[in-house]
Coordinates of C-alpha atoms in Angstrom, one line a residue:
Chain L
M24 CA 45.0 -65.7 172.5
R25 CA 43.0 -65.8 169.4
V26 CA 44.1 -63.5 166.5
E27 CA 42.0 -63.2 163.4
F28 CA 43.0 -62.0 160.0
R29 CA 40.8 -61.3 157.0
L30 CA 42.5 -60.9 153.6
S31 CA 40.3 -59.5 150.9
G32 CA 40.6 -58.3 147.4
S33 CA 39.8 -59.7 144.0
G34 CA 40.3 -63.2 142.7
G35 CA 43.7 -63.8 141.2
Q36 CA 45.6 -61.5 143.6
G37 CA 46.9 -64.5 145.5
L38 CA 45.3 -63.7 148.8
L39 CA 44.5 -67.3 149.4
L40 CA 48.1 -68.3 149.1
A41 CA 49.1 -65.4 151.4
G42 CA 46.6 -66.8 154.0
I43 CA 48.0 -70.3 153.6
V44 CA 51.5 -69.1 154.1
L45 CA 50.6 -67.1 157.2
A46 CA 48.9 -70.1 158.7
E47 CA 51.8 -72.3 157.9
A48 CA 54.2 -69.9 159.5
A49 CA 52.1 -69.9 162.7
I50 CA 52.3 -73.7 162.7
L51 CA 56.0 -73.5 162.4
E52 CA 56.0 -71.4 165.5
G53 CA 54.1 -74.1 167.3
K54 CA 50.7 -72.4 167.3
N55 CA 47.3 -73.6 166.0
A56 CA 46.0 -72.1 162.8
V57 CA 43.0 -72.5 160.6
Q58 CA 42.5 -71.0 157.2
T59 CA 39.2 -70.6 155.4
Q60 CA 38.1 -68.9 152.3
S61 CA 35.1 -67.7 150.3
Y62 CA 35.1 -66.9 146.7
G63 CA 32.8 -66.7 143.7
P64 CA 32.4 -69.1 140.9
E65 CA 34.7 -67.1 138.6
A66 CA 38.1 -68.4 137.7
R67 CA 39.6 -64.9 138.2
G68 CA 38.2 -61.6 139.1
G69 CA 35.2 -61.4 141.4
S70 CA 35.6 -60.9 145.1
S71 CA 37.9 -63.2 147.1
K72 CA 38.4 -63.5 150.8
A73 CA 40.7 -65.6 152.9
E74 CA 40.7 -65.8 156.6
V75 CA 43.2 -67.1 159.1
V76 CA 42.7 -67.7 162.8
I77 CA 45.8 -68.2 164.9
S78 CA 45.8 -69.2 168.5
D79 CA 47.8 -70.9 171.2
D80 CA 44.7 -72.8 172.2
D81 CA 42.3 -75.1 170.5
I82 CA 40.4 -73.3 167.7
D83 CA 36.7 -74.2 167.7
Y84 CA 35.1 -71.8 165.2
P85 CA 37.3 -71.5 162.1
K86 CA 36.2 -68.2 160.7
A87 CA 36.9 -64.6 161.7
T88 CA 34.2 -63.1 163.9
D89 CA 35.8 -59.8 164.8
P90 CA 39.1 -59.5 162.8
D91 CA 42.1 -58.1 164.4
F92 CA 43.5 -57.3 161.0
L93 CA 41.7 -56.6 157.7
L94 CA 43.7 -56.4 154.6
A95 CA 41.8 -54.8 151.7
L96 CA 43.5 -54.5 148.3
T97 CA 40.5 -53.3 146.4
S98 CA 38.0 -50.6 146.9
E99 CA 35.1 -53.1 146.9
A100 CA 36.8 -55.2 149.6
Y101 CA 37.5 -52.1 151.7
R102 CA 33.9 -50.9 151.5
T103 CA 32.4 -54.4 152.1
Y104 CA 34.5 -55.5 155.0
G105 CA 35.8 -52.2 156.3
R106 CA 32.4 -51.3 157.7
L107 CA 32.2 -54.6 159.6
M108 CA 35.4 -53.8 161.5
G109 CA 35.3 -53.3 165.2
K110 CA 38.4 -53.5 167.4
G111 CA 40.8 -54.4 164.6
T112 CA 43.1 -52.5 162.2
I113 CA 42.3 -52.0 158.5
I114 CA 45.3 -52.2 156.2
V115 CA 44.3 -50.8 152.9
D116 CA 46.2 -50.2 149.7
S117 CA 47.1 -46.6 148.9
S118 CA 45.2 -46.8 145.6
V119 CA 41.9 -47.2 147.5
P120 CA 40.0 -44.0 148.3
L121 CA 39.1 -43.9 152.0
D122 CA 35.6 -43.7 153.2
P123 CA 35.1 -41.4 156.2
A124 CA 32.1 -43.5 157.3
I125 CA 34.5 -46.4 158.1
A126 CA 35.7 -45.6 161.6
A127 CA 38.0 -48.4 162.4
K128 CA 41.8 -47.8 162.8
T129 CA 43.2 -47.7 159.3
V130 CA 46.7 -47.9 157.9
T131 CA 47.3 -47.0 154.3
L132 CA 50.3 -48.6 152.6
P133 CA 51.4 -48.8 148.9
I134 CA 51.3 -52.6 148.6
L135 CA 50.3 -52.9 145.0
K136 CA 52.7 -50.1 143.9
T137 CA 55.6 -51.7 145.9
A138 CA 55.0 -54.9 144.0
A139 CA 54.4 -53.5 140.5
V140 CA 56.9 -50.6 140.5
D141 CA 59.6 -51.3 143.2
L142 CA 59.8 -55.0 142.6
G143 CA 58.6 -54.9 139.0
K144 CA 56.2 -57.8 139.4
K145 CA 52.6 -57.1 140.4
V146 CA 52.0 -60.8 141.0
V147 CA 54.0 -60.6 144.3
A148 CA 51.6 -58.1 145.8
N149 CA 50.3 -61.0 147.9
I150 CA 53.7 -61.6 149.4
V151 CA 54.3 -57.9 150.1
A152 CA 50.9 -57.9 151.8
L153 CA 51.9 -61.0 153.8
G154 CA 55.0 -59.1 155.0
V155 CA 52.9 -56.2 156.0
L156 CA 50.5 -58.5 158.0
G157 CA 53.4 -60.3 159.6
G158 CA 55.2 -57.0 160.5
L159 CA 52.2 -55.2 161.9
S160 CA 50.8 -58.2 163.9
G161 CA 54.1 -59.6 165.1
I162 CA 52.3 -62.9 165.3
V163 CA 55.3 -64.8 163.9
S164 CA 59.0 -63.9 163.6
D165 CA 60.3 -62.5 160.3
A166 CA 62.6 -65.4 159.9
I167 CA 59.8 -68.0 160.3
L168 CA 57.6 -66.1 157.9
E169 CA 60.5 -66.2 155.4
R170 CA 60.8 -70.0 155.9
A171 CA 57.1 -70.4 155.3
V172 CA 57.2 -68.4 152.1
L173 CA 60.2 -70.4 150.8
A174 CA 58.4 -73.6 151.5
R175 CA 55.4 -72.6 149.3
V176 CA 56.6 -70.6 146.3
P177 CA 57.7 -72.1 143.0
K178 CA 61.3 -72.9 142.4
G179 CA 63.2 -70.1 140.7
T180 CA 61.0 -67.4 142.3
E181 CA 62.6 -67.6 145.8
D182 CA 64.7 -64.4 145.5
L183 CA 61.8 -62.4 144.2
N184 CA 59.4 -63.6 146.9
V185 CA 61.9 -63.0 149.7
K186 CA 62.5 -59.5 148.4
A187 CA 58.7 -59.0 148.3
L188 CA 58.3 -60.3 151.8
R189 CA 61.0 -58.1 153.2
A190 CA 59.6 -55.1 151.3
G191 CA 56.3 -55.8 153.0
I192 CA 57.9 -56.1 156.5
A193 CA 59.7 -52.8 155.8
L194 CA 56.5 -51.1 154.9
A195 CA 54.9 -52.3 158.1
K196 CA 57.8 -51.2 160.3
G197 CA 58.1 -47.7 158.7
E198 CA 54.5 -47.1 159.6
T199 CA 53.4 -46.9 163.2
P200 CA 49.7 -47.6 163.3
P201 CA 47.9 -44.4 164.3
E202 CA 45.2 -44.4 167.0
S203 CA 42.6 -43.5 164.4
C204 CA 42.4 -42.0 161.0
Chain B
M2 CA 57.7 -92.2 157.8
P3 CA 57.1 -90.5 161.2
K4 CA 54.0 -88.6 162.1
T5 CA 53.6 -85.5 160.1
V6 CA 52.3 -82.1 161.3
K7 CA 51.2 -79.8 158.6
L8 CA 48.6 -77.4 157.4
M9 CA 46.2 -79.5 155.5
Q10 CA 43.0 -78.9 153.6
G11 CA 39.9 -81.0 154.3
N12 CA 39.7 -82.4 150.7
E13 CA 43.4 -83.1 150.9
A14 CA 42.9 -85.0 154.2
C15 CA 40.1 -87.0 152.6
T16 CA 42.4 -88.1 149.8
A17 CA 45.2 -88.9 152.3
G18 CA 42.7 -91.0 154.3
A19 CA 41.6 -92.9 151.2
L20 CA 45.2 -93.6 150.1
A21 CA 46.0 -94.8 153.7
A22 CA 43.1 -97.2 153.4
G23 CA 44.5 -98.6 150.2
L24 CA 42.6 -96.7 147.5
R25 CA 43.8 -97.8 144.1
F26 CA 41.0 -96.7 141.7
Y27 CA 39.4 -93.3 141.4
A28 CA 36.9 -92.4 138.8
G29 CA 35.2 -89.0 138.9
Y30 CA 34.0 -85.9 137.2
P31 CA 35.3 -82.8 138.8
I32 CA 32.9 -80.5 140.6
T33 CA 33.3 -77.6 143.0
P34 CA 33.8 -77.9 146.0
S35 CA 35.2 -81.4 145.7
T36 CA 37.6 -81.0 142.8
E37 CA 40.8 -81.0 144.9
I38 CA 40.1 -84.7 145.7
A39 CA 40.2 -85.6 142.0
E40 CA 43.3 -83.5 141.4
L41 CA 45.2 -85.1 144.2
C42 CA 44.1 -88.6 143.2
A43 CA 45.2 -87.9 139.6
E44 CA 48.6 -86.9 141.0
E45 CA 49.1 -89.6 143.6
L46 CA 47.5 -92.8 142.3
P47 CA 49.7 -93.4 139.3
K48 CA 52.8 -93.2 141.6
M49 CA 51.5 -96.2 143.5
G50 CA 50.3 -98.3 140.6
G51 CA 46.8 -97.1 141.0
C52 CA 44.5 -95.8 138.4
F53 CA 42.7 -92.4 137.9
V54 CA 40.1 -91.9 135.3
Q55 CA 38.3 -88.7 134.5
M56 CA 34.9 -89.9 133.4
E57 CA 32.3 -88.4 131.1
D58 CA 29.9 -87.8 134.0
E59 CA 29.0 -88.9 137.5
I60 CA 26.9 -91.8 136.3
G61 CA 30.0 -93.2 134.5
S62 CA 32.1 -92.4 137.6
I63 CA 30.1 -94.5 140.0
A64 CA 29.7 -97.3 137.5
A65 CA 33.4 -97.4 137.0
I66 CA 34.2 -97.6 140.7
I67 CA 31.7 -100.4 141.1
G68 CA 33.5 -102.3 138.4
A69 CA 36.9 -101.7 139.9
S70 CA 35.7 -102.8 143.3
L71 CA 34.4 -106.1 141.8
T72 CA 37.9 -106.8 140.7
G73 CA 39.2 -106.4 144.3
K74 CA 40.4 -102.8 144.2
K75 CA 39.5 -100.3 146.8
A76 CA 37.6 -97.6 144.8
M77 CA 36.3 -94.1 145.4
T78 CA 34.7 -91.2 143.7
A79 CA 34.0 -87.6 145.0
T80 CA 31.4 -85.2 144.0
S81 CA 28.9 -82.6 145.1
G82 CA 25.1 -82.3 145.1
P83 CA 24.5 -82.3 141.3
G84 CA 26.8 -85.2 140.7
F85 CA 25.5 -87.1 143.8
S86 CA 22.0 -86.8 142.3
L87 CA 23.2 -88.5 139.1
M88 CA 24.8 -91.3 141.1
Q89 CA 21.7 -92.4 142.9
E90 CA 20.7 -95.2 140.5
C91 CA 24.1 -96.9 140.7
L92 CA 24.2 -96.3 144.4
G93 CA 21.2 -98.7 144.7
Y94 CA 22.9 -101.1 142.4
A95 CA 26.0 -101.2 144.6
S96 CA 23.7 -101.6 147.6
L97 CA 21.8 -104.5 146.2
C98 CA 24.9 -106.2 144.7
E99 CA 26.8 -105.5 147.9
V100 CA 29.8 -103.8 146.2
P101 CA 32.0 -101.9 148.6
I102 CA 32.5 -98.3 147.4
V103 CA 33.2 -94.9 148.9
I104 CA 31.6 -91.7 147.7
V105 CA 32.7 -88.4 149.1
N106 CA 29.9 -85.7 148.8
V107 CA 31.3 -82.3 149.5
Q108 CA 28.0 -80.5 149.9
R109 CA 27.1 -77.2 148.3
M110 CA 24.0 -75.1 148.1
G111 CA 21.2 -76.8 146.1
P112 CA 18.8 -77.9 144.8
S113 CA 20.1 -78.1 141.2
T114 CA 23.3 -76.1 140.3
G115 CA 22.5 -73.9 143.3
M116 CA 25.4 -71.9 144.6
P117 CA 28.5 -73.8 143.5
T118 CA 31.0 -72.3 146.0
S119 CA 28.7 -72.0 149.0
P120 CA 28.3 -74.6 151.8
A121 CA 25.2 -76.4 152.7
Q122 CA 24.2 -79.6 154.6
A123 CA 21.0 -80.3 152.7
D124 CA 21.9 -83.8 151.3
V125 CA 21.3 -85.5 154.6
M126 CA 18.1 -87.2 153.5
Q127 CA 19.3 -87.7 150.0
A128 CA 22.3 -89.6 151.3
R129 CA 20.0 -91.9 153.3
W130 CA 17.1 -92.3 150.9
G131 CA 18.3 -90.9 147.5
T132 CA 18.2 -94.2 145.7
H133 CA 14.9 -96.1 145.5
G134 CA 13.9 -99.2 147.5
D135 CA 14.6 -100.2 151.0
H136 CA 18.2 -100.2 151.7
S137 CA 20.6 -99.6 154.5
I138 CA 23.6 -97.3 154.0
I139 CA 26.4 -95.8 156.1
V140 CA 27.0 -92.1 156.0
L141 CA 29.9 -90.5 157.9
A142 CA 30.3 -86.8 158.6
P143 CA 33.7 -85.4 159.5
G144 CA 33.7 -82.4 161.8
N145 CA 37.2 -81.1 161.1
V146 CA 40.2 -81.7 158.8
R147 CA 41.7 -84.5 160.8
E148 CA 38.4 -86.3 160.7
C149 CA 38.4 -86.0 157.0
F150 CA 41.4 -88.3 157.1
E151 CA 40.1 -90.6 159.8
L152 CA 36.6 -91.0 158.6
T153 CA 37.5 -91.5 154.9
L154 CA 39.9 -94.2 156.1
R155 CA 37.1 -95.6 158.2
A156 CA 34.6 -95.4 155.3
F157 CA 36.7 -97.9 153.4
D158 CA 37.0 -100.2 156.4
L159 CA 33.2 -100.2 156.9
A160 CA 32.5 -100.5 153.1
E161 CA 34.8 -103.6 153.0
K162 CA 33.6 -105.1 156.2
Y163 CA 29.9 -104.8 155.5
R164 CA 30.0 -104.8 151.7
V165 CA 28.0 -101.6 151.5
P166 CA 28.4 -98.2 149.8
V167 CA 29.7 -95.7 152.4
I168 CA 29.2 -92.0 151.9
V169 CA 31.5 -89.4 153.4
L170 CA 29.3 -86.3 153.8
T171 CA 31.3 -83.1 154.1
D172 CA 30.6 -79.6 153.0
E173 CA 32.4 -76.7 151.4
V174 CA 33.6 -75.3 154.7
I175 CA 35.2 -78.6 155.9
G176 CA 36.4 -79.5 152.4
H177 CA 38.2 -76.2 151.8
M178 CA 39.3 -75.4 155.3
R179 CA 43.0 -75.8 156.2
E180 CA 43.9 -76.8 159.7
K181 CA 47.0 -78.0 161.6
V182 CA 46.8 -81.8 161.6
E183 CA 49.0 -84.5 162.8
L184 CA 48.6 -87.6 160.7
P185 CA 49.3 -91.0 162.1
D186 CA 52.4 -93.0 161.1
P187 CA 51.3 -95.0 158.1
R188 CA 52.8 -98.1 159.8
D189 CA 50.3 -97.8 162.5
I190 CA 47.4 -98.0 160.1
R191 CA 45.8 -101.4 159.6
P192 CA 43.2 -101.1 156.9
F193 CA 40.4 -103.7 156.8
N194 CA 40.5 -105.9 153.8
R195 CA 37.4 -107.8 152.6
A196 CA 37.1 -111.5 153.4
A197 CA 37.8 -113.6 150.3
P198 CA 36.6 -117.2 149.6
R199 CA 39.2 -120.0 149.7
S200 CA 38.5 -121.6 146.4
P201 CA 36.3 -121.2 143.3
A202 CA 34.9 -124.7 143.9
G203 CA 31.3 -124.4 145.0
Y204 CA 31.6 -120.7 145.5
K205 CA 28.2 -119.1 146.2
P206 CA 28.7 -115.3 146.0
Y207 CA 25.7 -114.4 148.0
A208 CA 25.6 -117.1 150.6
A209 CA 25.5 -115.6 154.1
D210 CA 23.8 -115.9 157.5
P211 CA 20.3 -114.5 156.9
D212 CA 20.6 -112.6 160.1
G213 CA 22.8 -109.9 158.8
G214 CA 25.7 -112.0 157.4
V215 CA 28.1 -110.6 154.9
P216 CA 29.0 -112.9 152.0
L217 CA 32.6 -113.6 151.0
M218 CA 33.6 -111.6 148.0
A219 CA 35.6 -113.1 145.2
P220 CA 37.6 -110.7 143.0
F221 CA 36.8 -110.9 139.3
G222 CA 39.8 -112.0 137.3
A223 CA 40.9 -114.6 139.9
G224 CA 39.2 -117.6 138.5
Y225 CA 35.7 -117.2 140.1
R226 CA 32.6 -117.1 138.0
W227 CA 29.7 -115.3 139.4
H228 CA 26.8 -113.2 138.3
V229 CA 26.2 -109.6 139.5
T230 CA 22.7 -108.3 138.9
G231 CA 20.5 -105.5 140.0
L232 CA 17.6 -108.0 140.0
F233 CA 16.8 -109.7 143.2
H234 CA 19.0 -112.8 143.3
D235 CA 19.6 -116.0 145.3
E236 CA 22.8 -117.2 146.9
T237 CA 24.3 -118.1 143.5
G238 CA 23.8 -114.6 142.2
A239 CA 21.2 -115.8 139.6
P240 CA 18.2 -113.6 139.2
S241 CA 15.1 -114.7 141.1
G242 CA 11.6 -113.3 141.2
K243 CA 10.6 -115.5 144.2
S244 CA 9.0 -113.7 147.0
D245 CA 10.8 -115.7 149.7
V246 CA 14.2 -115.0 148.1
A247 CA 13.4 -111.3 147.8
D248 CA 12.2 -111.1 151.4
K249 CA 15.3 -112.9 152.7
L250 CA 17.7 -110.7 150.8
I251 CA 16.2 -107.4 151.7
R252 CA 16.0 -108.3 155.3
R253 CA 19.6 -109.5 155.4
L254 CA 20.8 -106.3 153.7
D255 CA 19.0 -104.3 156.3
A256 CA 20.2 -106.4 159.2
K257 CA 23.8 -106.3 158.3
I258 CA 23.8 -102.6 159.1
E259 CA 21.1 -102.3 161.7
N260 CA 22.3 -105.2 163.8
N261 CA 25.8 -103.6 163.9
V262 CA 25.0 -100.1 164.9
D263 CA 27.2 -100.3 167.9
D264 CA 30.2 -101.1 165.7
I265 CA 29.3 -98.5 163.1
C266 CA 28.1 -95.5 165.0
E267 CA 30.5 -93.0 166.4
F268 CA 29.9 -89.6 168.0
S269 CA 31.8 -87.1 170.0
G270 CA 30.7 -84.3 172.4
E271 CA 31.3 -81.9 175.1
G272 CA 29.4 -81.3 178.3
L273 CA 27.1 -84.1 177.6
E274 CA 27.2 -85.6 181.2
D275 CA 25.0 -83.0 182.8
C276 CA 23.7 -80.7 180.0
E277 CA 20.1 -79.4 180.2
I278 CA 20.3 -77.9 176.8
A279 CA 21.9 -80.1 174.2
V280 CA 23.0 -79.0 170.7
V281 CA 23.0 -81.7 168.1
A282 CA 25.2 -80.7 165.1
F283 CA 27.4 -82.3 162.6
G284 CA 30.1 -81.2 160.1
S285 CA 30.9 -77.5 159.9
S286 CA 27.8 -76.5 161.9
A287 CA 29.2 -78.3 164.8
M288 CA 32.2 -76.0 164.9
S289 CA 29.9 -73.0 165.4
A290 CA 27.9 -75.0 167.9
L291 CA 30.9 -75.9 169.9
S292 CA 32.0 -72.3 170.2
A293 CA 28.4 -71.4 171.3
V294 CA 28.2 -74.2 173.8
R295 CA 31.5 -73.2 175.4
R296 CA 30.3 -69.6 175.7
A297 CA 27.0 -70.7 177.2
R298 CA 28.8 -72.8 179.8
K299 CA 30.9 -69.7 180.8
E300 CA 27.6 -67.9 181.3
G301 CA 26.5 -70.7 183.7
V302 CA 24.1 -72.4 181.3
K303 CA 24.4 -76.2 181.3
A304 CA 24.8 -76.7 177.5
G305 CA 26.4 -79.6 175.7
L306 CA 27.3 -80.6 172.2
F307 CA 26.4 -84.0 170.7
R308 CA 28.2 -84.4 167.4
P309 CA 27.4 -87.5 165.4
K310 CA 30.3 -88.7 163.3
T311 CA 28.0 -91.4 161.8
I312 CA 24.8 -89.8 160.8
W313 CA 23.3 -92.9 159.1
P314 CA 22.7 -95.0 161.1
F315 CA 22.3 -92.3 163.7
P316 CA 23.9 -93.0 167.1
A317 CA 20.4 -93.2 168.7
K318 CA 21.3 -95.0 171.9
A319 CA 23.8 -92.4 172.9
L320 CA 21.4 -89.5 172.1
R321 CA 18.6 -91.2 174.1
E322 CA 20.9 -91.1 177.2
V323 CA 21.6 -87.4 176.7
A324 CA 17.9 -86.8 176.2
L325 CA 17.2 -88.2 179.7
H326 CA 18.5 -85.0 181.2
A327 CA 18.5 -82.5 178.3
K328 CA 15.1 -80.8 178.4
T329 CA 15.8 -79.1 175.1
I330 CA 17.7 -80.2 172.0
V331 CA 18.7 -77.5 169.5
V332 CA 19.6 -78.7 166.1
P333 CA 21.5 -76.2 164.0
E334 CA 22.0 -77.4 160.4
M335 CA 22.5 -75.8 157.0
N336 CA 19.2 -77.0 155.7
L337 CA 15.6 -76.5 156.9
G338 CA 15.6 -79.3 159.4
Q339 CA 16.6 -82.7 158.0
L340 CA 18.7 -84.2 160.8
A341 CA 16.3 -82.6 163.2
L342 CA 13.7 -85.1 162.0
E343 CA 15.9 -88.0 163.1
V344 CA 16.5 -86.2 166.4
E345 CA 12.8 -85.8 166.9
R346 CA 12.2 -89.5 166.2
I347 CA 14.8 -90.5 168.7
A348 CA 14.3 -87.9 171.5
G349 CA 11.2 -86.0 170.7
C350 CA 9.2 -87.8 173.4
S351 CA 11.4 -86.8 176.2
S352 CA 12.9 -83.5 175.0
K353 CA 11.7 -80.5 173.1
V354 CA 13.5 -80.4 169.7
V355 CA 14.2 -76.9 168.3
K356 CA 15.1 -76.7 164.6
L357 CA 17.6 -74.1 163.7
G358 CA 17.9 -74.0 159.9
K359 CA 20.2 -71.8 157.9
V360 CA 19.9 -71.7 154.2
N361 CA 21.7 -68.6 152.9
G362 CA 25.0 -70.3 151.8
E363 CA 26.9 -69.2 154.9
L364 CA 28.1 -71.1 157.9
F365 CA 26.4 -70.4 161.2
R366 CA 28.0 -67.7 163.3
P367 CA 28.6 -68.9 166.8
E368 CA 26.3 -66.2 168.2
E369 CA 23.4 -67.5 166.2
V370 CA 23.6 -70.8 168.0
Y371 CA 24.4 -69.1 171.3
A372 CA 21.3 -67.0 171.0
A373 CA 19.2 -70.1 170.5
I374 CA 20.7 -71.8 173.5
M375 CA 20.2 -68.7 175.7
G376 CA 16.6 -68.3 174.4
E377 CA 15.9 -71.8 175.5
A378 CA 17.7 -71.3 178.8
D379 CA 15.4 -68.3 179.5
N380 CA 12.4 -70.5 178.9
G381 CA 13.8 -72.8 181.7
G382 CA 14.8 -75.2 179.1
T383 CA 11.3 -76.6 178.8
G384 CA 9.9 -73.8 176.5
Q385 CA 6.2 -73.7 176.3
G386 CA 5.2 -74.1 172.7
S387 CA 7.7 -74.6 170.0
A388 CA 10.3 -72.1 168.9
K389 CA 10.2 -70.9 165.3
A390 CA 12.4 -72.7 162.9
G391 CA 15.3 -70.6 161.9
E392 CA 15.1 -68.5 165.0
G393 CA 18.4 -66.7 165.7
A394 CA 19.7 -67.6 162.2
K395 CA 18.1 -65.0 160.1

């Protein structure tokens, strides 16, 4: 079965890395995975989007067509991609005001705050978000996801990143996706 | 080293393919969306005794790799449209002087600076005819990450074998996409190395069978004296303005590629045996096309995908066979119909060719190609009159 993820926010939030780790975790589980991206010419800031398609079968088209999960960490990303959502679930940061016109299933979680306040490092918001995506989708096991994170993050930051991942998984598990919102 | 399975980026796979082929000299000027190739070469080449040079611009870059190749090194540069434009003059020089080089062009939206981070496939004709004068050239177009590895490796083999510049034409989507790939065991890779002369005595650097022969190439620095010039030259390499020398040379350069299309051309496909509607697509557009073809098949439409991996020379013989039963050929490409011209030339007499151009900096969505296939199917595949270019891809 084909599962599509779209991770959106602003450049510099590390969403591309989160997408890469998610795809690598899927490969560790023996699945196929493709990760693509689109971004503006800016070195940081601007809008950023990473997509991951995971499947047990051959993946022909590499981009998300009707995402199962949309992660939106900024208001702009939420408004741009939220309105394109059909069957899937939107995971939006609590700092983003919701738009009643966006009808897709929506889960609001304090991803940025968990990173900045609870963990004291806003740079790990991407790994918190990865934990949330892993937890909500169940696409890979928590242990595999942790292995994939450890294989990618810089030396000396392992503990912090594992904490961030676990915090994200906990956020996902404490929150049952509502039917609609 | 055993086979490795990993998530790999297209540009990374290009670099890995080049290194597997024996790349030892890279000169380049970084440009989005090709920069990862330069970064990785800068990291990897010094570890293996190779050389990486960041040049002042793309003119210097191609000039430097031509020089390196003349000393016997396998040499490459990577760029995108604006840089590829600057390389055209030296591309002709490498072509006439028969210097094997590999150029990776990761296409982005143009003309000019265009949209640096957005994909396009609009350098198809530039890759073929960008430099002046009659010349044959080889252009390979990977359709996924694994093929970035395979075709870059192959680009070196073909460059060495035919002493010709080879262009690997990818695009932003293929270059930046990451995919699960299984790379071959390096011990199973046998790169082609150019044939060298036995002794400097009596060496004629451009002596070859006039019917498409490839002369033996002596590395500079090994005791051979020879002259390399962008003027027309005779067998000794000395400039010549004689009409018979010029005629013989240009015909040999053409024949060495055109007489060997069966060796050079590769394609892949799905559903080609019985398709009534064929889709011809290369690079990233072919991924959208494959998805569309599979969906159309499920709906009972006999659709097929013909995906050239070599776009110049185009695998014409294979396409002609498909055109015998495909009433319509749809050509989705991220330009306004460049490859479609070649498809029309090859199959336009027997099949209706429908151009499907997309030029907004985004990859085709599968449904756009699907809509074009189904539109043709509704016409009975014969379609009275011609469909509008860009139909289904607004």
